[in-house]
């Protein structure tokens, strides 16, 4: 399998290339199980982020980053879930179509988690921003819960996302056209 080597938060990583379709490969960036990278990326991102009250991420690849940014900053975090759980009361929901997911998905926050955002400055975090659909869904969910957007941050900005002026990121991740 081909791969792409890059430096992220001062650490070298080899990202496997995965076919998205017959014309395009993407480099798979998976923070799960990479504690060293998660800690370093959270530290570097926090240096670049504006002041905030709460962190929100979408299930599931942004969870390690949100947790670590919460731990380092001392600010709470919450996770927008991909399905309504039995314990979730009166969920607020929005739909999203991500480049790495085949079908449209819906993100949900319970009434209690929505209350964490009401009137607060929320930092939206994810592992990678590519098309921007996941972050846009988090914006919609945060605003539906009464929160204000403090910033939108990711470890990597993929392809054209790196040209956006409204996001904070550590490194540009190229697309691999065949």
JSON list of C-alpha atoms in Angstrom, two decimals, residues 47 53 60 63 69 91 97 100-101 105-106 108 111 135 140 145 150 154 161 163:
[
{"chain": "A", "resi": 47, "resn": "UNK", "atom": "CA", "xyz": [-1.86, 27.74, 21.12]},
{"chain": "A", "resi": 53, "resn": "UNK", "atom": "CA", "xyz": [-15.90, 28.09, 27.01]},
{"chain": "A", "resi": 60, "resn": "UNK", "atom": "CA", "xyz": [-16.10, 9.63, 16.44]},
{"chain": "A", "resi": 63, "resn": "UNK", "atom": "CA", "xyz": [-13.20, 12.48, 20.25]},
{"chain": "A", "resi": 69, "resn": "UNK", "atom": "CA", "xyz": [-7.87, 19.66, 24.37]},
{"chain": "A", "resi": 91, "resn": "UNK", "atom": "CA", "xyz": [-32.28, 15.75, 21.19]},
{"chain": "A", "resi": 97, "resn": "UNK", "atom": "CA", "xyz": [-22.63, 14.33, 4.42]},
{"chain": "A", "resi": 100, "resn": "UNK", "atom": "CA", "xyz": [-15.24, 9.68, 4.45]},
{"chain": "A", "resi": 101, "resn": "UNK", "atom": "CA", "xyz": [-18.77, 8.36, 5.04]},
{"chain": "A", "resi": 105, "resn": "UNK", "atom": "CA", "xyz": [-25.60, 11.07, 8.73]},
{"chain": "A", "resi": 106, "resn": "UNK", "atom": "CA", "xyz": [-27.44, 12.88, 11.49]},
{"chain": "A", "resi": 108, "resn": "UNK", "atom": "CA", "xyz": [-27.56, 14.65, 17.85]},
{"chain": "A", "resi": 111, "resn": "UNK", "atom": "CA", "xyz": [-31.10, 18.55, 26.01]},
{"chain": "A", "resi": 135, "resn": "UNK", "atom": "CA", "xyz": [-17.83, 21.35, 10.71]},
{"chain": "A", "resi": 140, "resn": "UNK", "atom": "CA", "xyz": [-25.67, 24.35, 12.87]},
{"chain": "A", "resi": 145, "resn": "UNK", "atom": "CA", "xyz": [-28.43, 24.79, 20.97]},
{"chain": "A", "resi": 150, "resn": "UNK", "atom": "CA", "xyz": [-15.57, 30.83, 19.00]},
{"chain": "A", "resi": 154, "resn": "UNK", "atom": "CA", "xyz": [-8.67, 20.65, 13.10]},
{"chain": "A", "resi": 161, "resn": "UNK", "atom": "CA", "xyz": [-9.92, 23.42, 2.88]},
{"chain": "A", "resi": 163, "resn": "UNK", "atom": "CA", "xyz": [-7.31, 27.86, 1.65]}
]
